[in-house]
PDB file of C-alpha atoms in Angstrom:
ATOM      1  CA  MET H   1     102.292  82.951 121.551  1.00  0.00           C
ATOM      2  CA  LYS H   2     100.573  85.387 119.139  1.00  0.00           C
ATOM      3  CA  THR H   3     102.143  88.708 118.884  1.00  0.00           C
ATOM      4  CA  GLU H   4     100.028  91.817 118.823  1.00  0.00           C
ATOM      5  CA  GLN H   5      99.006  93.263 115.389  1.00  0.00           C
ATOM      6  CA  SER H   6     100.835  96.346 114.167  1.00  0.00           C
ATOM      7  CA  VAL H   7      98.902  99.568 113.680  1.00  0.00           C
ATOM      8  CA  LEU H   8     100.076  99.281 110.043  1.00  0.00           C
ATOM      9  CA  ILE H   9      98.603  95.748 109.607  1.00  0.00           C
ATOM     10  CA  ALA H  10      95.457  96.779 111.316  1.00  0.00           C
ATOM     11  CA  PHE H  11      95.177  99.657 108.888  1.00  0.00           C
ATOM     12  CA  GLN H  12      95.872  97.426 105.851  1.00  0.00           C
ATOM     13  CA  LEU H  13      93.248  95.179 106.956  1.00  0.00           C
ATOM     14  CA  GLY H  14      90.701  97.914 107.464  1.00  0.00           C
ATOM     15  CA  LYS H  15      90.462  97.418 111.156  1.00  0.00           C
ATOM     16  CA  GLY H  16      92.537 100.585 112.179  1.00  0.00           C
ATOM     17  CA  THR H  17      93.291 104.046 111.014  1.00  0.00           C
ATOM     18  CA  ASP H  18      96.213 105.947 109.980  1.00  0.00           C
ATOM     19  CA  HIS H  19      97.628 108.696 112.278  1.00  0.00           C
ATOM     20  CA  GLN H  20      94.930 111.143 110.963  1.00  0.00           C
ATOM     21  CA  GLY H  21      92.111 108.667 111.937  1.00  0.00           C
ATOM     22  CA  ARG H  22      91.358 107.524 108.284  1.00  0.00           C
ATOM     23  CA  PHE H  23      90.574 104.052 107.445  1.00  0.00           C
ATOM     24  CA  ILE H  24      92.252 102.530 104.205  1.00  0.00           C
ATOM     25  CA  SER H  25      88.697 102.534 102.604  1.00  0.00           C
ATOM     26  CA  GLU H  26      88.650 106.330 102.905  1.00  0.00           C
ATOM     27  CA  ILE H  27      91.949 106.767 101.218  1.00  0.00           C
ATOM     28  CA  TRP H  28      90.913 104.385  98.375  1.00  0.00           C
ATOM     29  CA  ASP H  29      88.051 106.820  97.815  1.00  0.00           C
ATOM     30  CA  PHE H  30      90.297 109.865  97.317  1.00  0.00           C
ATOM     31  CA  ASN H  31      90.049 111.651  93.976  1.00  0.00           C
ATOM     32  CA  SER H  32      93.115 112.761  91.973  1.00  0.00           C
ATOM     33  CA  PHE H  33      93.079 116.092  93.620  1.00  0.00           C
ATOM     34  CA  TRP H  34      93.595 114.653  97.019  1.00  0.00           C
ATOM     35  CA  LEU H  35      95.925 111.889  95.712  1.00  0.00           C
ATOM     36  CA  GLU H  36      98.089 114.762  94.363  1.00  0.00           C
ATOM     37  CA  HIS H  37      97.967 117.203  97.342  1.00  0.00           C
ATOM     38  CA  ASP H  38      97.630 114.894 100.373  1.00  0.00           C
ATOM     39  CA  HIS H  39     101.192 113.840 101.367  1.00  0.00           C
ATOM     40  CA  LYS H  40     100.554 111.691 104.235  1.00  0.00           C
ATOM     41  CA  TYR H  41      98.770 108.616 102.894  1.00  0.00           C
ATOM     42  CA  ILE H  42     101.431 107.103 100.571  1.00  0.00           C
ATOM     43  CA  GLN H  43     103.583 105.801 103.505  1.00  0.00           C
ATOM     44  CA  TRP H  44     100.462 103.958 105.014  1.00  0.00           C
ATOM     45  CA  LEU H  45      99.488 102.388 101.644  1.00  0.00           C
ATOM     46  CA  PHE H  46     103.000 101.420 100.635  1.00  0.00           C
ATOM     47  CA  PRO H  47     105.175 101.015 103.745  1.00  0.00           C
ATOM     48  CA  ILE H  48     108.840 100.579 103.479  1.00  0.00           C
ATOM     49  CA  ASP H  49     111.789  99.575 105.920  1.00  0.00           C
ATOM     50  CA  ALA H  50     112.936 103.125 106.650  1.00  0.00           C
ATOM     51  CA  GLN H  51     111.615 106.200 108.202  1.00  0.00           C
ATOM     52  CA  THR H  52     110.600 109.032 105.962  1.00  0.00           C
ATOM     53  CA  LYS H  53     111.633 112.538 106.654  1.00  0.00           C
ATOM     54  CA  PHE H  54     108.304 113.794 105.182  1.00  0.00           C
ATOM     55  CA  ASN H  55     105.936 112.165 107.667  1.00  0.00           C
ATOM     56  CA  ARG H  56     107.248 111.417 111.124  1.00  0.00           C
ATOM     57  CA  HIS H  57     103.863 109.547 111.991  1.00  0.00           C
ATOM     58  CA  ALA H  58     104.290 107.142 109.112  1.00  0.00           C
ATOM     59  CA  PRO H  59     104.830 103.455 110.016  1.00  0.00           C
ATOM     60  CA  VAL H  60     108.090 101.788 109.319  1.00  0.00           C
ATOM     61  CA  LEU H  61     107.733  98.213 107.778  1.00  0.00           C
ATOM     62  CA  THR H  62     108.993  95.820 110.358  1.00  0.00           C
ATOM     63  CA  THR H  63     110.125  92.202 109.876  1.00  0.00           C
ATOM     64  CA  ASP H  64     106.956  91.002 111.418  1.00  0.00           C
ATOM     65  CA  ASP H  65     104.821  93.150 109.084  1.00  0.00           C
ATOM     66  CA  ARG H  66     106.695  91.857 106.126  1.00  0.00           C
ATOM     67  CA  ALA H  67     106.108  88.218 107.367  1.00  0.00           C
ATOM     68  CA  ALA H  68     102.348  89.209 107.626  1.00  0.00           C
ATOM     69  CA  PHE H  69     102.191  90.494 104.131  1.00  0.00           C
ATOM     70  CA  PHE H  70     104.128  87.466 102.828  1.00  0.00           C
ATOM     71  CA  GLU H  71     101.568  85.099 104.545  1.00  0.00           C
ATOM     72  CA  SER H  72      98.250  87.026 103.887  1.00  0.00           C
ATOM     73  CA  GLU H  73      96.435  86.911 100.676  1.00  0.00           C
ATOM     74  CA  VAL H  74      94.067  89.655 102.263  1.00  0.00           C
ATOM     75  CA  LEU H  75      96.999  92.034 102.936  1.00  0.00           C
ATOM     76  CA  GLN H  76      98.484  91.286  99.311  1.00  0.00           C
ATOM     77  CA  GLN H  77      94.952  92.098  97.849  1.00  0.00           C
ATOM     78  CA  ALA H  78      94.818  95.395  99.888  1.00  0.00           C
ATOM     79  CA  GLN H  79      98.135  96.453  98.474  1.00  0.00           C
ATOM     80  CA  ARG H  80      97.085  95.417  95.067  1.00  0.00           C
ATOM     81  CA  LYS H  81      93.977  97.531  95.521  1.00  0.00           C
ATOM     82  CA  SER H  82      96.213 100.587  96.564  1.00  0.00           C
ATOM     83  CA  LEU H  83      98.230  99.994  93.521  1.00  0.00           C
ATOM     84  CA  ASP H  84      95.154 100.053  91.370  1.00  0.00           C
ATOM     85  CA  LEU H  85      94.155 103.466  92.803  1.00  0.00           C
ATOM     86  CA  LEU H  86      97.593 104.833  92.042  1.00  0.00           C
ATOM     87  CA  LEU H  87      97.746 103.377  88.583  1.00  0.00           C
ATOM     88  CA  HIS H  88      94.711 105.328  87.704  1.00  0.00           C
ATOM     89  CA  PHE H  89      96.093 108.493  89.276  1.00  0.00           C
ATOM     90  CA  PHE H  90      99.279 107.909  87.129  1.00  0.00           C
ATOM     91  CA  GLY H  91      97.321 107.563  83.992  1.00  0.00           C
ATOM     92  CA  LEU H  92      98.091 103.720  83.879  1.00  0.00           C
ATOM     93  CA  GLN H  93      95.667 100.763  83.514  1.00  0.00           C
ATOM     94  CA  TRP H  94      95.816  96.977  83.619  1.00  0.00           C
ATOM     95  CA  GLN H  95      95.265  95.154  80.255  1.00  0.00           C
ATOM     96  CA  GLU H  96      95.496  91.305  80.134  1.00  0.00           C
ATOM     97  CA  GLY H  97      97.650  91.119  83.212  1.00  0.00           C
ATOM     98  CA  GLU H  98     100.224  93.964  82.016  1.00  0.00           C
ATOM     99  CA  ILE H  99     100.290  97.743  82.888  1.00  0.00           C
ATOM    100  CA  PHE H 100      99.901 100.112  80.048  1.00  0.00           C
ATOM    101  CA  PRO H 101      99.160 103.786  79.530  1.00  0.00           C
ATOM    102  CA  SER H 102      95.546 104.670  79.546  1.00  0.00           C
ATOM    103  CA  ALA H 103      93.891 106.678  76.650  1.00  0.00           C
ATOM    104  CA  GLN H 104      93.793 109.675  79.075  1.00  0.00           C
ATOM    105  CA  LEU H 105      97.591 109.797  79.773  1.00  0.00           C
ATOM    106  CA  ASN H 106      99.255 113.140  79.101  1.00  0.00           C
ATOM    107  CA  ILE H 107     101.950 115.093  80.599  1.00  0.00           C
ATOM    108  CA  ARG H 108      99.795 118.043  81.615  1.00  0.00           C
ATOM    109  CA  GLU H 109      97.468 116.152  83.894  1.00  0.00           C
ATOM    110  CA  HIS H 110      99.865 113.393  85.003  1.00  0.00           C
ATOM    111  CA  ILE H 111     102.746 115.482  86.297  1.00  0.00           C
ATOM    112  CA  TRP H 112     104.945 112.397  87.135  1.00  0.00           C
ATOM    113  CA  LEU H 113     105.795 112.506  83.645  1.00  0.00           C
ATOM    114  CA  LYS H 114     107.703 115.798  84.036  1.00  0.00           C
ATOM    115  CA  ARG H 115     111.218 116.259  85.482  1.00  0.00           C
ATOM    116  CA  GLY H 116     111.410 115.990  89.311  1.00  0.00           C
ATOM    117  CA  GLY H 117     108.578 116.318  91.785  1.00  0.00           C
ATOM    118  CA  HIS H 118     107.332 114.294  94.730  1.00  0.00           C
ATOM    119  CA  ASN H 119     105.605 111.665  92.517  1.00  0.00           C
ATOM    120  CA  HIS H 120     108.854 110.420  91.648  1.00  0.00           C
ATOM    121  CA  LEU H 121     109.559 109.540  95.327  1.00  0.00           C
ATOM    122  CA  ARG H 122     106.130 107.916  95.319  1.00  0.00           C
ATOM    123  CA  ILE H 123     106.803 105.659  92.547  1.00  0.00           C
ATOM    124  CA  SER H 124     110.215 104.545  94.155  1.00  0.00           C
ATOM    125  CA  ARG H 125     108.311 103.880  97.327  1.00  0.00           C
ATOM    126  CA  ILE H 126     105.584 101.748  95.652  1.00  0.00           C
ATOM    127  CA  ILE H 127     108.207  99.658  93.900  1.00  0.00           C
ATOM    128  CA  ARG H 128     110.152  99.131  97.077  1.00  0.00           C
ATOM    129  CA  SER H 129     107.124  98.472  99.148  1.00  0.00           C
ATOM    130  CA  LEU H 130     105.612  95.857  96.805  1.00  0.00           C
ATOM    131  CA  ALA H 131     109.035  93.967  96.693  1.00  0.00           C
ATOM    132  CA  LEU H 132     109.422  94.156 100.504  1.00  0.00           C
ATOM    133  CA  CYS H 133     105.901  92.771 101.008  1.00  0.00           C
ATOM    134  CA  GLY H 134     106.600  89.799  98.948  1.00  0.00           C
ATOM    135  CA  GLN H 135     104.919  91.035  95.680  1.00  0.00           C
ATOM    136  CA  HIS H 136     108.006  90.792  93.552  1.00  0.00           C
ATOM    137  CA  LYS H 137     106.344  90.227  90.171  1.00  0.00           C
ATOM    138  CA  LEU H 138     103.860  93.127  90.795  1.00  0.00           C
ATOM    139  CA  SER H 139     106.805  95.267  91.978  1.00  0.00           C
ATOM    140  CA  TYR H 140     108.706  94.344  88.733  1.00  0.00           C
ATOM    141  CA  GLN H 141     105.634  94.952  86.486  1.00  0.00           C
ATOM    142  CA  PHE H 142     105.013  98.412  87.993  1.00  0.00           C
ATOM    143  CA  GLN H 143     108.756  99.379  87.767  1.00  0.00           C
ATOM    144  CA  GLN H 144     109.027  98.307  84.148  1.00  0.00           C
ATOM    145  CA  ALA H 145     105.760  99.945  83.127  1.00  0.00           C
ATOM    146  CA  VAL H 146     106.724 103.465  84.732  1.00  0.00           C
ATOM    147  CA  ILE H 147     110.207 103.341  83.223  1.00  0.00           C
ATOM    148  CA  LYS H 148     108.892 102.549  79.698  1.00  0.00           C
ATOM    149  CA  VAL H 149     105.943 105.180  79.977  1.00  0.00           C
ATOM    150  CA  ALA H 150     108.407 107.716  81.313  1.00  0.00           C
ATOM    151  CA  LYS H 151     110.804 107.176  78.295  1.00  0.00           C
ATOM    152  CA  GLU H 152     107.877 107.102  75.699  1.00  0.00           C
ATOM    153  CA  TYR H 153     105.714 110.026  77.014  1.00  0.00           C
ATOM    154  CA  GLY H 154     107.592 111.960  79.400  1.00  0.00           C
ATOM    155  CA  GLU H 155     110.418 114.090  80.401  1.00  0.00           C
ATOM    156  CA  VAL H 156     111.664 112.168  83.305  1.00  0.00           C
ATOM    157  CA  SER H 157     115.389 112.241  84.253  1.00  0.00           C
ATOM    158  CA  GLU H 158     117.498 109.289  83.935  1.00  0.00           C
ATOM    159  CA  GLU H 159     118.296 109.904  87.608  1.00  0.00           C
ATOM    160  CA  SER H 160     114.803 109.363  88.595  1.00  0.00           C
ATOM    161  CA  MET H 161     114.465 106.346  86.485  1.00  0.00           C
ATOM    162  CA  GLY H 162     117.727 105.056  88.089  1.00  0.00           C
ATOM    163  CA  TYR H 163     116.088 105.380  91.415  1.00  0.00           C
ATOM    164  CA  TRP H 164     113.097 103.388  90.271  1.00  0.00           C
ATOM    165  CA  PHE H 165     115.415 100.701  88.828  1.00  0.00           C
ATOM    166  CA  LYS H 166     117.382 100.342  92.094  1.00  0.00           C
ATOM    167  CA  ALA H 167     114.296 100.657  94.424  1.00  0.00           C
ATOM    168  CA  ALA H 168     113.766  96.775  94.606  1.00  0.00           C
ATOM    169  CA  THR H 169     117.335  95.613  94.065  1.00  0.00           C
ATOM    170  CA  ASP H 170     118.949  96.323  97.260  1.00  0.00           C
ATOM    171  CA  LEU H 171     116.459  94.346  99.685  1.00  0.00           C
ATOM    172  CA  ASP H 172     117.869  92.145 102.353  1.00  0.00           C
ATOM    173  CA  SER H 173     118.153  88.644 102.296  1.00  0.00           C
ATOM    174  CA  ASN H 174     114.848  88.085 104.120  1.00  0.00           C
ATOM    175  CA  THR H 175     112.878  88.927 101.014  1.00  0.00           C
ATOM    176  CA  GLU H 176     113.691  85.936  99.046  1.00  0.00           C
TER     177      GLU H 176
END
């Protein structure tokens, strides 16, 4: 018997909307202003297994959702496209399969390089979501890149980097 597709999976596949009526393709078209100032999209692009106190309408990644991500190349590609969007926002880019700072990276425009802020929470969420959704290598690449870039170019606290380091290490046994 086939189970009904969750609203999260429908959203990720471009067949459904978030709680504000937006398709994933609309969020992928956000510019840097909206990526910084809209606080309700990140939970839809990078779902995790816990409810957020910042968006009561955000989906929680279920065991069935995780299984769907593990089994679907299309879902994994959608999450990779979402990561590409956020990499650009963070002043990062892909080069030969690795994540590096872009030529435009600077602490003034890329405020995640400063101490504190909601972007540090977003980074933790992205790392955890990628790992929970079976994209362990991608999660690790992103984690290592943001830690390295933060140390070299930023003023990010050791506490924030510690959260980034732990974001994918306390997953339950279903992720292996």
